[in-house]
Short mmCIF file of C-alpha atoms in Angstrom, two decimals:
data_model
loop_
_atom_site.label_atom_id
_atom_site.label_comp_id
_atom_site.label_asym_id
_atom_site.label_seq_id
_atom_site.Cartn_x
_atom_site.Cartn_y
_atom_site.Cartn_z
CA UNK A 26 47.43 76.91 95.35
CA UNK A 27 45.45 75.20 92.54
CA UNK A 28 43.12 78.02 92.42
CA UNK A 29 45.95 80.50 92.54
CA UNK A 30 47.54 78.90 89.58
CA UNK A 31 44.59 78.96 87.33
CA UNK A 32 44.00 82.50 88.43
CA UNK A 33 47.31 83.24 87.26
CA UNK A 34 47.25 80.80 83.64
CA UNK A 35 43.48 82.54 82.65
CA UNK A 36 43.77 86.44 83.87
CA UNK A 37 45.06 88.80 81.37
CA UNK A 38 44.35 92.36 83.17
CA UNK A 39 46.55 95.13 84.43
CA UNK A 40 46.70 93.37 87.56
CA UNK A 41 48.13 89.59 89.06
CA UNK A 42 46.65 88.10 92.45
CA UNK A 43 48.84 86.12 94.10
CA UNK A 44 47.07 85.10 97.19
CA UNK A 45 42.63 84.52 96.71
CA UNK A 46 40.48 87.32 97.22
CA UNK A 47 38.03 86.90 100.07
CA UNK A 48 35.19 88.72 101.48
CA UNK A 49 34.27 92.42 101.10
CA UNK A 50 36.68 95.15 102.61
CA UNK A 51 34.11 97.01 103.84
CA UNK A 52 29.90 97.00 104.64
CA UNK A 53 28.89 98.88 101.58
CA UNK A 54 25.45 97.79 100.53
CA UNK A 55 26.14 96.28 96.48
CA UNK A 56 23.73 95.13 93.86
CA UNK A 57 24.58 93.60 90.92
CA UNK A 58 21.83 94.61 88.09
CA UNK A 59 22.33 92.78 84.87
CA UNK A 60 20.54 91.99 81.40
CA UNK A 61 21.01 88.71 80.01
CA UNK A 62 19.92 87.30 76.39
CA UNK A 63 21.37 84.09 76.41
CA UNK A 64 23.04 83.17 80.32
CA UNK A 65 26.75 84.61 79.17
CA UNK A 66 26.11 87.83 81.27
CA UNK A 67 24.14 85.82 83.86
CA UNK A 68 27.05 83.59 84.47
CA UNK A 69 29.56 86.90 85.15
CA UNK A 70 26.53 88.61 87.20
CA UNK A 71 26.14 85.83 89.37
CA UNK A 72 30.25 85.02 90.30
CA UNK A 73 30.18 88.65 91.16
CA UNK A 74 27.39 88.28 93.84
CA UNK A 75 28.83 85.48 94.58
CA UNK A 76 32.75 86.61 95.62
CA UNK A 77 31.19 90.08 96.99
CA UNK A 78 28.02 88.39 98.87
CA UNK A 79 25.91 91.23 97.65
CA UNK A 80 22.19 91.01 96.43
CA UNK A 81 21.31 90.68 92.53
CA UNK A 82 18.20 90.83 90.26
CA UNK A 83 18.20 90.61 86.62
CA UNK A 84 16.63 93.05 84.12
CA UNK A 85 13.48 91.69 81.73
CA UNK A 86 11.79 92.98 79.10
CA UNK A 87 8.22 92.72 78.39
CA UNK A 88 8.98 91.64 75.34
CA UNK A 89 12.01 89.43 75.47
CA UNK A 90 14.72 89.06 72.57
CA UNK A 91 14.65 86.07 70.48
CA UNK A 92 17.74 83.78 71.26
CA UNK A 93 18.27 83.23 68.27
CA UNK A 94 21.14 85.54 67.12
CA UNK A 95 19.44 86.49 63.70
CA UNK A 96 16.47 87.22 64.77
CA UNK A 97 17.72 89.16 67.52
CA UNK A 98 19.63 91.29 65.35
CA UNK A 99 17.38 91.89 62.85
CA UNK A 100 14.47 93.17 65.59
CA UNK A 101 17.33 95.61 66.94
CA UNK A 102 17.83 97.24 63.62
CA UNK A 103 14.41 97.60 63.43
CA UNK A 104 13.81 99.26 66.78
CA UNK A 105 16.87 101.56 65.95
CA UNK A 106 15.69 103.02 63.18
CA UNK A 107 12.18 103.43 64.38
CA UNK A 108 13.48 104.88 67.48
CA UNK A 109 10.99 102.02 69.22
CA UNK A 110 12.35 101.96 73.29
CA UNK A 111 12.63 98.92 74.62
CA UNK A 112 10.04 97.86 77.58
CA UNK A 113 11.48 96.56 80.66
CA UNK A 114 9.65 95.12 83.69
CA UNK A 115 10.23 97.54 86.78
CA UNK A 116 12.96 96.65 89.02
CA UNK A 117 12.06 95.17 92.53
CA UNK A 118 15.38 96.07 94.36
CA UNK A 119 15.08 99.50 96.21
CA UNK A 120 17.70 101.44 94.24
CA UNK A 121 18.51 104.04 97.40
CA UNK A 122 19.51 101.67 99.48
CA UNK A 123 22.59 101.00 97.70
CA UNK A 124 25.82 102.79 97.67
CA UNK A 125 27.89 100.22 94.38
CA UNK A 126 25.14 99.34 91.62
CA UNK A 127 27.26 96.61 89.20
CA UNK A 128 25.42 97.41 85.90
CA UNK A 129 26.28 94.00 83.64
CA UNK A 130 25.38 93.13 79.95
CA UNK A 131 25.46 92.16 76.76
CA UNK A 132 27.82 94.81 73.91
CA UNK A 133 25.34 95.01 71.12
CA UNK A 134 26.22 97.16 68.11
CA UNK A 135 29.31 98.56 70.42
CA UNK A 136 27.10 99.69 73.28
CA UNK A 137 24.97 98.22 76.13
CA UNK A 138 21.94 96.29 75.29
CA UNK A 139 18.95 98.14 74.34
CA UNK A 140 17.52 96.98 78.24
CA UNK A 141 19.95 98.76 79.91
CA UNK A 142 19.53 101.76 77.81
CA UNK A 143 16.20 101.82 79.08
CA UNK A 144 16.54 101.14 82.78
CA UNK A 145 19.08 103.80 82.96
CA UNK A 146 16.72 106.33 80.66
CA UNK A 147 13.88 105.58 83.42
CA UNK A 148 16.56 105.72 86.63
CA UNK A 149 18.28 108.03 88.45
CA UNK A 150 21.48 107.34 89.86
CA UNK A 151 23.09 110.26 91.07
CA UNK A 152 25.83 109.77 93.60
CA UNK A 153 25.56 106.10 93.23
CA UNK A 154 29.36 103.97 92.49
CA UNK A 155 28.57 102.31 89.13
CA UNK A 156 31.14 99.58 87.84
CA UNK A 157 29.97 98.08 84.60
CA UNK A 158 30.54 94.80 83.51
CA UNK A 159 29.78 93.48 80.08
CA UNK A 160 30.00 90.13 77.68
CA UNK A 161 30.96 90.91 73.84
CA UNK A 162 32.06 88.78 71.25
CA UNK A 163 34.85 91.33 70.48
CA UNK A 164 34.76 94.44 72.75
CA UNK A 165 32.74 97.19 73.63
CA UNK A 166 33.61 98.20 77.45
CA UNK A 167 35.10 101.70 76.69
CA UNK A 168 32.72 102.20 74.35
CA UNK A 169 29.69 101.30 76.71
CA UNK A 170 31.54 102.80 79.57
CA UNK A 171 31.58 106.10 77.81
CA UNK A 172 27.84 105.58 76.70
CA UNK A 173 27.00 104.93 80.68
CA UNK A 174 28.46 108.49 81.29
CA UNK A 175 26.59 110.40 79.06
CA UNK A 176 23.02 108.40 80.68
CA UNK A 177 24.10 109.31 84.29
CA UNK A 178 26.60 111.97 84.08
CA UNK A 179 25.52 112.46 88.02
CA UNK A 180 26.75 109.10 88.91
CA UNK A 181 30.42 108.15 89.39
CA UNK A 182 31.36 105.33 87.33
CA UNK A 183 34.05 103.58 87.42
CA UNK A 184 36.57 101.58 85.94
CA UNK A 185 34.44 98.05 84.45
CA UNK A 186 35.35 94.18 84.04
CA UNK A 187 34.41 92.57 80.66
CA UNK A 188 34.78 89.29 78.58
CA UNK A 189 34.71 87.50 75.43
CA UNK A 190 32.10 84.92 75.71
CA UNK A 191 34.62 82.96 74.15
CA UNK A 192 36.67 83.31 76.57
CA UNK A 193 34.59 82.30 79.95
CA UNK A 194 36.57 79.31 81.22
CA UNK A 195 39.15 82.65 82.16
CA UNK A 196 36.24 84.71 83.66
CA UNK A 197 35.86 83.27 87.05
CA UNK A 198 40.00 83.98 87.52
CA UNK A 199 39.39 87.42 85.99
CA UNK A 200 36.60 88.39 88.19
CA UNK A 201 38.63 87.52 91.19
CA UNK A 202 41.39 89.62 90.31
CA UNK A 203 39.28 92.52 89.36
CA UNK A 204 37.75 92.92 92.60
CA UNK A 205 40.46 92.74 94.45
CA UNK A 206 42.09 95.55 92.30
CA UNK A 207 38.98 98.06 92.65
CA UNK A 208 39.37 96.87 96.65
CA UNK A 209 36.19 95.55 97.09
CA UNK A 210 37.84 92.19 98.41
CA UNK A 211 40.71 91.04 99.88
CA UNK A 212 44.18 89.78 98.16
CA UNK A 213 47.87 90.75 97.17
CA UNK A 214 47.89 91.96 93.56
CA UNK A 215 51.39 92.35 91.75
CA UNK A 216 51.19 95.04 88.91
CA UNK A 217 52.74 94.29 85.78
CA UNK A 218 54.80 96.06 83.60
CA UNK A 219 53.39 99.01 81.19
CA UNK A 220 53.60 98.42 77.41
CA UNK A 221 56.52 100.01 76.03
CA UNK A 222 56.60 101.96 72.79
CA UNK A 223 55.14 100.13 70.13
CA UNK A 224 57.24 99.02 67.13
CA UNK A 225 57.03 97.46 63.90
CA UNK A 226 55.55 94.27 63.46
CA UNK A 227 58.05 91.44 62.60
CA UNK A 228 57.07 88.51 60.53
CA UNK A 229 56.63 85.94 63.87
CA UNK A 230 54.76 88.79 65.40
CA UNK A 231 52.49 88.82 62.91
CA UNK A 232 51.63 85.04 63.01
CA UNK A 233 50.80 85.38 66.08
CA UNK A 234 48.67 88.08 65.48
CA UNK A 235 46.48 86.28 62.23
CA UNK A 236 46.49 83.08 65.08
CA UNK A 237 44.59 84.86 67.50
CA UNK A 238 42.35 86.50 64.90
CA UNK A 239 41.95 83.64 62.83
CA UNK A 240 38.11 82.42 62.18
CA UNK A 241 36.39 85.56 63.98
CA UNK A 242 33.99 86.26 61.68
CA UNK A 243 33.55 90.46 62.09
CA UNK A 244 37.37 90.94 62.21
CA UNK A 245 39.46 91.99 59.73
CA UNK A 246 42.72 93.46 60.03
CA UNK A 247 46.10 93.59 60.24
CA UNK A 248 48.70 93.57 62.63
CA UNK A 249 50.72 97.07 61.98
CA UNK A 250 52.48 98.30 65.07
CA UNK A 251 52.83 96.35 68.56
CA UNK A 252 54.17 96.38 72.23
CA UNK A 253 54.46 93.13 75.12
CA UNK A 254 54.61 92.42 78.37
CA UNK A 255 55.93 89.47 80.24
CA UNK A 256 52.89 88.33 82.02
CA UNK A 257 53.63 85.37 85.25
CA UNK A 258 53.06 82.26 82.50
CA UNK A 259 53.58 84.32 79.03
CA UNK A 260 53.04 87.11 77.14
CA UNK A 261 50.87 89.74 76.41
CA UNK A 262 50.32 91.34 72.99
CA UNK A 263 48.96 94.93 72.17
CA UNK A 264 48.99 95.52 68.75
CA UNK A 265 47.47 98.17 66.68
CA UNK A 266 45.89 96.65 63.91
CA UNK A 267 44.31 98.36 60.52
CA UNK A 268 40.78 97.40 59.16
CA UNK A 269 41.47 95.57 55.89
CA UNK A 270 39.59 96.59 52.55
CA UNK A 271 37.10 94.49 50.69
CA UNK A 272 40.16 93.72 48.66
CA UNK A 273 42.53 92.58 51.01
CA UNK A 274 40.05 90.26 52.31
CA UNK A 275 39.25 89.16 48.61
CA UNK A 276 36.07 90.33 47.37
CA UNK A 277 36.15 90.54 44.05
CA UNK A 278 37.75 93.52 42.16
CA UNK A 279 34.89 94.83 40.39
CA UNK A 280 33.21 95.21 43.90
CA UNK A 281 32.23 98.80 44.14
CA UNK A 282 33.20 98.91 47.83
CA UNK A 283 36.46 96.62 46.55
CA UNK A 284 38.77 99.99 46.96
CA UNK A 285 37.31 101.71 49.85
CA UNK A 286 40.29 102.13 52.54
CA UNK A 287 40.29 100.90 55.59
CA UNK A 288 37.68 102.73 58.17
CA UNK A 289 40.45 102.80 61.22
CA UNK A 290 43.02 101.69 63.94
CA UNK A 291 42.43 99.25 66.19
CA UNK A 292 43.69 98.14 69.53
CA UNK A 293 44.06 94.61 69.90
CA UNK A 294 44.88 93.02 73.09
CA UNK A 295 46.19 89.16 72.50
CA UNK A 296 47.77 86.61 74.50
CA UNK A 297 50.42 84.10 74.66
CA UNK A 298 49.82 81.77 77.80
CA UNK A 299 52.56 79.37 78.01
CA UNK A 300 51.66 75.70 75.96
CA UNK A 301 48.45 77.28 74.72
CA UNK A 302 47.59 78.64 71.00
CA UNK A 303 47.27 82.87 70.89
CA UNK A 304 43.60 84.38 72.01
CA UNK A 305 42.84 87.97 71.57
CA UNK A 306 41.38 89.28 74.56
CA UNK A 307 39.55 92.53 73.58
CA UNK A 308 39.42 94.66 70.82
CA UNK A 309 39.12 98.47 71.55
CA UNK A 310 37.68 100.92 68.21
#
């Protein structure tokens, strides 16, 4: 019951457990594949294997990333507009052998990690069940996910799992109810309400909004529209937010980009868990 109760405080997905997932449903042969920079996707890789006792390897490059997030950054912008492909070290697992490939990493500039991009440029996996999974510090699944379908339009992929890496004291919980929802393990999920029509922002709506936001460095916007749902110990928040201007988030008014409007809407998922401060979950562009 202590597990069941922190399932139920950290989880903030479609679906609720409310009795612990268990072993695999059926004999399906699963590998979870993942690239990891820095241990965040590692750590979601490995509690997958873990609930679904299924084999994993990670992906390396020949080359490997810099830790160091500057660095890092500044040798992907490089390699983006040289059109350089990253090198990866061949994968040991035999690919055929397995009917659910979990393909997990790290959302860089909205998409999968230059790794992955690679490994599935130099795979095939037609007929194969792909279920992404992915770390970001914002979002990026749907994004990636629609990415993944363009790279193996042959494959079926479906519906993926992924996290803030702010947010991984929840992701054990999360993972647990995820599998159980694609019905890869065992459990009793309770769905929860859809979002009703979105309305108005009110003042208090707001605040809670800026709260969640507040001190994310590569988000700014505001709270324009939103919709909630009663979740088992709170409330969940979807608002659609609007990029603010240079202006609104006061650089100076002779800044030439000072007036430019806002590039677009945003869906921002943010929640209330009882006693706790707002946390925004995901953000979907």
């Amino acid at each position: 019951m202590k597990a069941m109760k922190y399932i139920l405080a950290a989880t903030i997905v479609a679906m609720t457990v409310v009795s612990c997932g268990g072993a695999k449903k059926e004999e399906s042969k699963t590998l979870v594949l993942y690239y990891s920079l820095t241990g965040t996707t590692q750590t979601v890789a490995k509690e997958i294997a873990s609930q679904l006792r299924a084999d994993v390897e990670e992906i390396t490059c020949v080359n490997p990333y810099d830790t160091n997030f500057q660095a890092c950054i500044q040798r992907c912008l490089q390699e983006r507009e040289a059109g350089t492909v990253t090198e990866i070290n061949p994968v040991k697992a035999d690919l055929s052998k397995y009917d659910i490939i979990f393909v997990g990493y790290p959302v860089w500039f909205g998409t999968y990690a230059p790794p992955i991009a690679t490994f599935l440029a130099n795979n095939d996996l037609s007929g194969k069940k792909i279920i992404p999974f992915c770390t970001f510090g914002s979002g990026g699944l749907e994004s990636s996910i629609k990415d993944l379908k363009a790279a193996q339009p042959h494959a079926e992929i479906l519906p993926g799992y992924g996290i803030r890496a702010a947010r991984m004291d929840a992701m054990k919980g999360e993972v647990t109810v995820f599998l159980v929802e694609r019905g890869l393990t065992e459990g009793t999920i309770i769905k929860l309400d859809a979002f009703p029509i979105q309305h108005e922002v009110s003042a208090d709506e707001a605040a809670i909004f800026d709260t969640a936001v507040d001190g994310y460095p590569m988000l700014h916007a505001k709270a324009v529209r939103v919709a909630s749902r009663t979740l088992p110990n709170g409330t969940e928040y979807l608002f659609t937010a609007e990029d603010m201007s240079r202006k609104e988030r006061g650089h100076a008014a002779d800044d030439k980009k000072a007036d430019v409007p806002p590039a677009s809407e945003l869906q921002i998922y943010v929640t209330v868990i009882d006693g706790h401060a707002p946390v925004f979950t995901k953000v979907v562009r």
